[in-house]
Coordinates of C-alpha atoms and ligand atoms in Angstrom, one line a residue:
M1 CA -16.9 10.0 -29.7
S2 CA -17.0 8.3 -26.3
G3 CA -18.8 9.0 -23.1
K4 CA -16.8 6.6 -21.0
P5 CA -15.6 8.0 -17.7
G6 CA -11.9 9.1 -17.7
D7 CA -11.8 9.0 -21.5
E8 CA -11.8 12.8 -21.9
G9 CA -13.0 12.2 -25.5
G10 CA -9.7 11.0 -26.8
A11 CA -8.4 7.6 -27.6
K12 CA -10.3 4.5 -26.3
P13 CA -9.6 3.8 -22.6
R14 CA -7.7 0.5 -23.2
E15 CA -5.3 2.4 -25.4
S16 CA -4.8 5.3 -23.1
T17 CA -2.5 3.3 -20.8
P18 CA 0.1 1.7 -23.0
R19 CA 2.8 1.6 -20.4
V20 CA 0.9 0.0 -17.7
A21 CA -0.8 -2.5 -20.0
R22 CA 0.2 -6.1 -19.4
A23 CA 0.9 -6.5 -23.1
S24 CA 3.9 -4.1 -22.7
K25 CA 5.5 -6.4 -20.2
P26 CA 3.8 -9.8 -20.2
E27 CA 6.3 -11.3 -17.6
G28 CA 5.1 -8.8 -15.0
T29 CA 6.9 -6.2 -12.9
C30 CA 8.5 -7.2 -9.6
V31 CA 9.3 -4.2 -7.4
R32 CA 12.3 -4.7 -5.1
V33 CA 12.6 -3.0 -1.8
G34 CA 15.8 -4.1 0.0
R35 CA 15.5 -7.9 -0.1
V36 CA 11.7 -7.9 -0.4
E37 CA 10.1 -8.5 -3.8
I38 CA 6.6 -7.3 -4.4
G39 CA 4.9 -8.8 -7.4
G40 CA 6.7 -12.2 -7.4
P41 CA 5.5 -15.5 -6.0
G42 CA 5.9 -14.2 -2.4
F43 CA 3.0 -12.4 -0.8
V44 CA 4.1 -9.2 1.0
V45 CA 2.6 -7.7 4.1
M46 CA 3.1 -4.1 5.1
A47 CA 1.9 -3.1 8.5
G48 CA 2.2 -0.4 11.1
P49 CA 0.4 2.6 12.6
C50 CA -1.8 4.9 10.5
A51 CA 0.3 7.7 11.9
V52 CA 3.6 7.9 13.7
E53 CA 2.8 9.4 17.1
G54 CA 6.0 9.0 19.0
L55 CA 9.0 6.8 19.5
E56 CA 7.4 4.4 22.0
Q57 CA 4.3 3.8 20.0
T58 CA 6.2 3.4 16.7
E59 CA 8.9 1.0 18.2
Q60 CA 6.3 -1.1 20.0
T61 CA 4.3 -1.5 16.8
A62 CA 7.3 -2.1 14.6
T63 CA 8.6 -4.8 17.0
A64 CA 5.2 -6.5 17.1
V65 CA 4.5 -6.5 13.4
A66 CA 8.1 -7.7 12.6
A67 CA 7.7 -10.5 15.2
S68 CA 4.5 -11.6 13.4
G69 CA 6.2 -11.7 10.1
A70 CA 5.4 -8.4 8.4
H71 CA 7.8 -7.5 5.6
V72 CA 7.5 -3.7 5.4
L73 CA 6.8 -1.1 8.1
R74 CA 4.1 1.5 7.4
G75 CA 3.5 4.8 9.2
G76 CA 2.3 8.3 8.1
V77 CA 4.2 11.4 9.1
F78 CA 2.4 13.7 6.8
K79 CA -1.3 12.9 7.2
P80 CA -4.0 14.1 4.8
R81 CA -6.9 14.7 7.2
T82 CA -10.4 15.7 6.3
S83 CA -10.5 18.2 9.2
P84 CA -7.9 20.9 9.4
Y85 CA -8.1 20.6 13.2
A86 CA -7.3 16.9 13.3
F87 CA -3.7 15.6 14.0
Q88 CA -1.8 16.3 10.8
G89 CA 1.2 14.0 11.5
M90 CA 4.5 14.6 13.2
G91 CA 6.2 15.7 10.0
E92 CA 10.0 15.6 9.7
P93 CA 10.7 14.6 13.4
G94 CA 8.2 11.7 12.8
L95 CA 10.2 10.6 9.9
R96 CA 13.3 10.2 12.1
V97 CA 11.3 8.2 14.6
L98 CA 10.0 6.0 11.9
A99 CA 13.4 5.4 10.4
E100 CA 14.9 4.6 13.8
A101 CA 12.1 2.1 14.6
A102 CA 12.4 0.5 11.2
R103 CA 16.2 0.2 11.5
K104 CA 15.9 -1.5 14.8
V105 CA 13.6 -4.3 13.4
G106 CA 15.3 -4.4 10.0
L107 CA 12.2 -3.6 7.9
P108 CA 12.0 -1.2 5.0
I109 CA 9.5 1.7 5.2
V110 CA 6.4 2.8 3.3
S111 CA 5.1 6.4 4.1
E112 CA 2.9 8.9 2.4
V113 CA 4.3 11.9 0.5
M114 CA 1.6 14.6 0.1
E115 CA 3.3 17.2 -2.1
S116 CA 6.3 17.4 -4.4
A117 CA 8.3 19.6 -2.0
Q118 CA 8.4 16.7 0.5
I119 CA 10.0 14.3 -2.0
P120 CA 13.7 14.9 -1.3
L121 CA 13.2 14.5 2.5
M122 CA 11.0 11.5 2.1
A123 CA 13.2 9.8 -0.4
E124 CA 16.1 10.1 2.0
H125 CA 14.4 8.0 4.7
V126 CA 11.6 6.0 3.0
D127 CA 11.8 2.9 0.8
I128 CA 8.4 3.2 -0.8
L129 CA 6.7 6.6 -1.4
Q130 CA 2.9 6.3 -0.9
V131 CA 0.5 8.4 -2.9
G132 CA -2.7 8.7 -0.8
A133 CA -6.2 8.2 -2.2
R134 CA -6.8 11.9 -2.0
N135 CA -3.8 12.6 -4.1
M136 CA -4.3 10.0 -6.8
Q137 CA -5.0 12.7 -9.4
N138 CA -2.5 15.2 -8.1
F139 CA -0.8 15.3 -11.5
P140 CA 2.2 17.6 -10.6
L141 CA 2.9 15.1 -7.7
L142 CA 2.6 12.1 -10.1
R143 CA 4.9 13.9 -12.6
A144 CA 7.5 14.6 -9.9
L145 CA 7.4 11.0 -8.6
G146 CA 7.8 9.8 -12.2
K147 CA 11.3 11.2 -12.0
V148 CA 12.2 9.5 -8.7
R149 CA 14.2 6.3 -8.6
K150 CA 12.2 4.8 -5.7
P151 CA 9.1 2.6 -5.7
V152 CA 5.7 4.3 -5.5
L153 CA 2.6 2.9 -3.9
L154 CA -0.3 4.4 -5.7
K155 CA -3.6 4.2 -3.9
R156 CA -6.8 4.2 -5.8
G157 CA -8.8 7.5 -5.3
L158 CA -11.9 7.5 -3.1
A159 CA -14.1 7.9 -6.2
A160 CA -11.8 7.0 -9.0
T161 CA -12.9 4.6 -11.7
F162 CA -10.6 1.7 -12.6
Q163 CA -9.5 3.6 -15.7
E164 CA -8.7 6.8 -13.9
W165 CA -6.5 4.8 -11.4
M166 CA -4.7 3.1 -14.4
M167 CA -4.1 6.5 -16.0
A168 CA -2.7 7.9 -12.7
A169 CA -0.2 4.9 -12.8
E170 CA 0.5 5.8 -16.5
Y171 CA 1.7 9.2 -15.4
L172 CA 4.3 7.6 -13.1
L173 CA 5.5 5.2 -15.8
D174 CA 5.5 7.9 -18.5
G175 CA 7.7 9.9 -16.2
G176 CA 10.2 7.1 -16.2
N177 CA 9.4 5.4 -12.9
E178 CA 8.5 1.7 -13.5
Q179 CA 8.5 0.7 -9.9
V180 CA 4.8 1.2 -9.2
I181 CA 2.7 -0.8 -6.8
L182 CA -1.1 -0.4 -7.2
C183 CA -3.2 -0.3 -4.0
E184 CA -7.0 -0.9 -3.8
R185 CA -8.2 0.7 -0.6
G186 CA -12.0 0.8 -1.1
I187 CA -14.1 3.3 -2.9
R188 CA -17.2 5.4 -2.1
T189 CA -20.5 3.8 -3.1
F190 CA -24.1 4.2 -1.9
E191 CA -23.2 1.7 0.9
T192 CA -22.8 3.4 4.3
A193 CA -22.5 0.3 6.5
M194 CA -18.7 0.2 6.0
R195 CA -16.2 3.1 5.7
N196 CA -15.7 2.2 2.0
T197 CA -16.6 -0.6 -0.4
L198 CA -13.7 -3.0 -1.1
D199 CA -13.5 -3.5 -4.9
L200 CA -11.8 -6.9 -5.1
A201 CA -12.8 -7.4 -8.7
A202 CA -10.7 -4.4 -9.5
V203 CA -7.7 -6.2 -8.0
A204 CA -8.2 -9.2 -10.3
L205 CA -8.8 -6.9 -13.2
A206 CA -5.6 -4.9 -12.5
K207 CA -3.7 -8.2 -12.3
Q208 CA -5.1 -9.1 -15.7
R209 CA -4.8 -5.8 -17.5
T210 CA -1.5 -4.5 -16.1
H211 CA 2.0 -5.9 -15.4
L212 CA 2.1 -4.0 -12.0
P213 CA 2.0 -5.6 -8.5
V214 CA -1.4 -5.0 -6.8
I215 CA -1.9 -4.9 -3.0
V216 CA -5.0 -4.4 -0.9
D217 CA -5.6 -2.1 2.1
P218 CA -8.4 -3.8 4.1
S219 CA -8.1 -1.2 6.9
H220 CA -9.3 1.8 5.0
A221 CA -11.5 -0.3 2.8
T222 CA -13.7 -1.5 5.7
G223 CA -12.9 0.8 8.6
E224 CA -13.6 -2.0 11.1
P225 CA -11.2 -4.5 12.8
E226 CA -13.7 -7.3 12.5
L227 CA -13.8 -7.0 8.7
I228 CA -10.1 -6.7 8.1
Q229 CA -9.1 -10.3 8.5
P230 CA -11.9 -11.7 6.3
M231 CA -11.1 -9.1 3.6
A232 CA -7.4 -9.6 3.9
L233 CA -7.8 -13.4 3.3
A234 CA -10.2 -12.7 0.4
A235 CA -7.6 -10.3 -1.1
A236 CA -5.0 -13.1 -1.0
A237 CA -7.5 -15.5 -2.6
A238 CA -8.3 -12.9 -5.3
G239 CA -4.7 -12.7 -6.5
A240 CA -3.4 -9.7 -4.7
D241 CA 0.4 -9.5 -4.3
G242 CA 0.2 -8.2 -0.7
L243 CA -1.6 -6.2 2.0
I244 CA -1.1 -2.9 3.8
I245 CA -2.7 -3.0 7.3
E246 CA -3.0 -0.5 10.2
V247 CA -1.8 -1.8 13.6
H248 CA -1.7 0.1 16.9
P249 CA -0.7 -1.2 20.3
R250 CA -3.5 0.9 22.0
P251 CA -6.1 1.5 19.3
E252 CA -8.4 3.5 21.6
Q253 CA -5.6 6.0 22.2
A254 CA -4.6 6.4 18.5
L255 CA -4.4 9.9 17.1
C256 CA -5.6 8.8 13.7
D257 CA -7.8 5.9 12.5
G258 CA -7.8 4.1 15.9
Q259 CA -11.3 2.7 15.1
Q260 CA -9.9 0.5 12.4
A261 CA -6.5 -0.4 13.9
L262 CA -5.7 -4.0 14.6
T263 CA -4.1 -4.8 17.9
P264 CA -0.8 -6.6 17.6
E265 CA -2.6 -9.8 18.8
R266 CA -5.2 -9.6 16.0
F267 CA -2.5 -8.9 13.4
Q268 CA -0.6 -11.9 14.6
Q269 CA -3.8 -14.0 14.2
L270 CA -4.2 -12.8 10.6
M271 CA -0.6 -13.6 9.8
R272 CA -1.2 -17.1 11.0
R273 CA -4.3 -17.6 8.8
L274 CA -2.8 -16.2 5.6
P275 CA -0.5 -19.1 4.7
G276 CA -3.5 -21.5 4.3
V277 CA -5.3 -19.3 1.9
L278 CA -2.1 -18.5 0.0
H279 CA -1.3 -22.2 -0.3
A280 CA -4.7 -22.7 -2.0
V281 CA -3.8 -20.3 -4.7
D282 CA -0.2 -21.5 -5.1
R283 CA 1.4 -18.6 -3.3
H284 CA 3.2 -18.2 0.0
L285 CA 4.2 -15.4 2.4
W286 CA 7.3 -13.7 1.0
R287 CA 10.6 -15.2 2.4
P288 CA 14.1 -14.7 1.3
E289 CA 15.2 -17.2 -1.4
V290 CA 17.4 -19.8 0.0
P291 CA 20.3 -20.4 -2.4
A292 CA 20.1 -23.9 -4.0
H293 CA 23.4 -25.2 -2.5
V294 CA 22.2 -24.2 1.0
A295 CA 18.7 -25.6 0.6
G296 CA 20.2 -28.9 -0.7
A297 CA 22.5 -29.2 2.3
R298 CA 19.5 -29.0 4.7
Ligands
PEP1 C1 -3.3 6.0 5.1 O1 -2.7 5.1 4.5 O2 -3.3 6.2 6.3 C2 -4.3 6.8 4.3 C3 -4.5 8.1 4.5 O3 -4.8 6.1 3.3 P1 -5.8 6.6 2.1 O4 -5.0 7.5 1.3 O5 -6.1 5.3 1.3 O6 -7.0 7.1 2.7
MN2 MN1 -5.1 5.7 8.0

């Protein structure tokens, strides 16, 4: 007997996620994407446009975020839009644009997969498969991604409890995919002053209760450029393993989420401020390990 949300009347919530529970892997999970490690001592920043709109916009953004020190390029080609009349993403041609832009700057890619049928195509070009907030409880999609041997970025649902988010991750691990990155992107509350309410305590809780890396998306969490930097710094202080941030060279012309896009200049400013906060919590921006013999020779 239990009325707790997400419990569905079965076992106690804490026991319903044995595979994501920290006790199952006390040393923690480090997800590797190329050379980048997410969940280790290095803090990882993913950045790029909300949506891939064309080659020029994507290459400009990729060049700018890479120059500022981003580690992973983001960009949606299949966009889950509230309105059926809004730009739905470039689809497959956009994926080729994204891959080309990422190749030129040498960054791995994170991009959203909306349905199981898109997995083979996405897995061919993308390094991290993103499950969007609106799909957090798309169980057939989670099951299918459980069978994929690629990292999955699992966003917390718009109105998902912490426990429901954990159980969505459990689906992926239960399917055999241990390379899961959790992403807090703000939840719906009674508050209307911001796009969503960033639940930073859930980040600290997820770090405590699970062995999975946890990142924060301050772009969707706040919906406002002025709030992105302070919340990004707060996320770093709260123990997040990284960030995912929307950047656009001309936010006013963006086809999707332009109101919350950082300009490349603002993104660069954030990247300059992060090391100070990370230092205070014994972390640093991710950088390749320098082999001991090389480091010693310096
Ligand atoms: C996105 O990353 O552009 C996106 C749609 O995010 P979310 O699923 O968190 O709304
Ligand atoms: Mn977006």
